[in-house]
Tab-separated table of C-alpha atoms in Angstrom:
chain	number	residue	atom	x	y	z
A	1	MET	CA	-2.717	-8.688	19.354
A	2	THR	CA	-4.099	-9.307	22.844
A	3	ALA	CA	-7.203	-7.218	22.179
A	4	TRP	CA	-7.721	-8.849	18.788
A	5	ALA	CA	-7.367	-12.329	20.320
A	6	LYS	CA	-9.857	-11.398	23.027
A	7	ASP	CA	-12.327	-10.057	20.464
A	8	LEU	CA	-11.983	-13.222	18.376
A	9	GLY	CA	-12.286	-15.487	21.389
A	10	THR	CA	-9.067	-17.409	20.774
A	11	LYS	CA	-8.117	-17.719	24.452
A	12	ASP	CA	-7.854	-21.378	25.507
A	13	SER	CA	-8.029	-22.481	21.859
A	14	PRO	CA	-5.391	-24.043	19.614
A	15	VAL	CA	-5.164	-20.737	17.687
A	16	THR	CA	-2.276	-18.400	18.439
A	17	LEU	CA	-2.215	-14.890	16.998
A	18	MET	CA	1.279	-13.515	16.550
A	19	SER	CA	2.765	-10.172	15.567
A	20	ASP	CA	6.027	-9.516	13.770
A	21	PRO	CA	6.604	-5.749	14.055
A	22	GLN	CA	10.158	-5.896	12.679
A	23	CYS	CA	9.290	-8.386	9.895
A	24	LYS	CA	11.957	-10.844	11.072
A	25	MET	CA	9.874	-13.976	10.582
A	26	THR	CA	8.092	-12.422	7.599
A	27	ARG	CA	11.406	-11.960	5.773
A	28	LYS	CA	12.564	-15.502	6.576
A	29	LEU	CA	9.292	-16.887	5.188
A	30	GLY	CA	9.540	-14.716	2.052
A	31	LEU	CA	6.190	-13.083	2.830
A	32	VAL	CA	7.048	-9.373	2.836
A	33	LEU	CA	4.391	-7.313	1.060
A	34	ARG	CA	6.201	-4.605	-0.893
A	35	HIS	CA	3.571	-3.683	-3.473
A	36	PRO	CA	3.928	0.058	-4.292
A	37	GLY	CA	0.217	0.763	-3.790
A	38	VAL	CA	0.230	-0.802	-0.336
A	39	MET	CA	3.546	0.847	0.567
A	40	LYS	CA	2.120	4.260	-0.415
A	41	VAL	CA	-0.754	3.807	2.034
A	42	LEU	CA	1.032	1.992	4.878
A	43	GLY	CA	4.528	3.432	4.479
A	44	SER	CA	6.549	0.376	5.394
A	45	PRO	CA	6.776	-3.281	4.418
A	46	ARG	CA	4.079	-5.482	5.897
A	47	CYS	CA	3.414	-9.168	6.069
A	48	LYS	CA	1.335	-10.706	3.300
A	49	ARG	CA	-1.997	-12.144	4.409
A	50	PHE	CA	-1.474	-15.814	5.181
A	51	VAL	CA	-2.461	-18.640	7.470
A	52	ALA	CA	-0.187	-21.452	8.530
A	53	VAL	CA	-0.664	-24.763	10.235
A	54	VAL	CA	2.305	-25.168	12.570
A	55	ASP	CA	2.958	-28.243	14.679
A	56	ASP	CA	5.905	-28.407	17.053
A	57	CYS	CA	7.607	-25.445	15.296
A	58	GLU	CA	7.264	-27.071	11.853
A	59	ILE	CA	5.106	-25.486	9.149
A	60	LYS	CA	2.812	-28.252	7.943
A	61	ALA	CA	0.731	-26.124	5.543
A	62	ILE	CA	0.550	-22.499	4.442
A	63	SER	CA	-1.976	-20.573	2.373
A	64	LEU	CA	-1.513	-17.062	0.994
A	65	SER	CA	-4.134	-14.496	-0.042
A	66	GLU	CA	-2.810	-12.331	-2.856
A	67	ALA	CA	-3.529	-11.599	-6.497
A	68	GLU	CA	-2.173	-9.184	-9.086
A	69	ASP	CA	-5.200	-6.915	-8.619
A	70	ASP	CA	-5.367	-7.566	-4.855
A	71	PRO	CA	-1.811	-7.636	-3.458
A	72	ALA	CA	-2.958	-7.373	0.159
A	73	GLY	CA	-5.601	-10.069	-0.279
A	74	ASP	CA	-8.349	-8.013	1.294
A	75	ASN	CA	-10.282	-6.236	-1.475
A	76	ASP	CA	-13.325	-8.455	-1.034
A	77	PRO	CA	-13.652	-10.194	2.365
A	78	GLN	CA	-16.036	-12.771	0.850
A	79	GLY	CA	-14.124	-13.133	-2.424
A	80	PRO	CA	-11.925	-15.937	-3.711
A	81	VAL	CA	-8.585	-14.275	-2.891
A	82	THR	CA	-9.416	-13.673	0.781
A	83	ALA	CA	-11.046	-17.130	0.953
A	84	LYS	CA	-7.561	-18.660	0.919
A	85	THR	CA	-6.955	-17.350	4.448
A	86	ARG	CA	-10.403	-17.646	5.987
A	87	VAL	CA	-10.990	-20.162	8.756
A	88	ASP	CA	-13.141	-22.457	6.608
A	89	HIS	CA	-10.170	-22.957	4.271
A	90	LEU	CA	-7.751	-23.286	7.186
A	91	LEU	CA	-9.843	-26.159	8.551
A	92	THR	CA	-9.354	-28.049	5.268
A	93	MET	CA	-5.588	-27.786	5.811
A	94	LEU	CA	-5.648	-29.624	9.145
């Protein structure tokens, strides 16, 4: 996550990138991606693609990128499913 944050330039910004390698938070949020196609490729449960606005440990807003034909929300980076978790949409949630 450190390298990704550096590449994205999030240091000294209000954005915090977080990992959840054991899916503890992911399970509590109900965001485990268990689609068989994704599981076949990745081998283990992963977190669904989402963005959240969190203030003082309280989730104020959350947006999820998934569709029946795009369970991971990443088939088309410029498409409507992925748009739900792009920064331009996140800014509308603030």
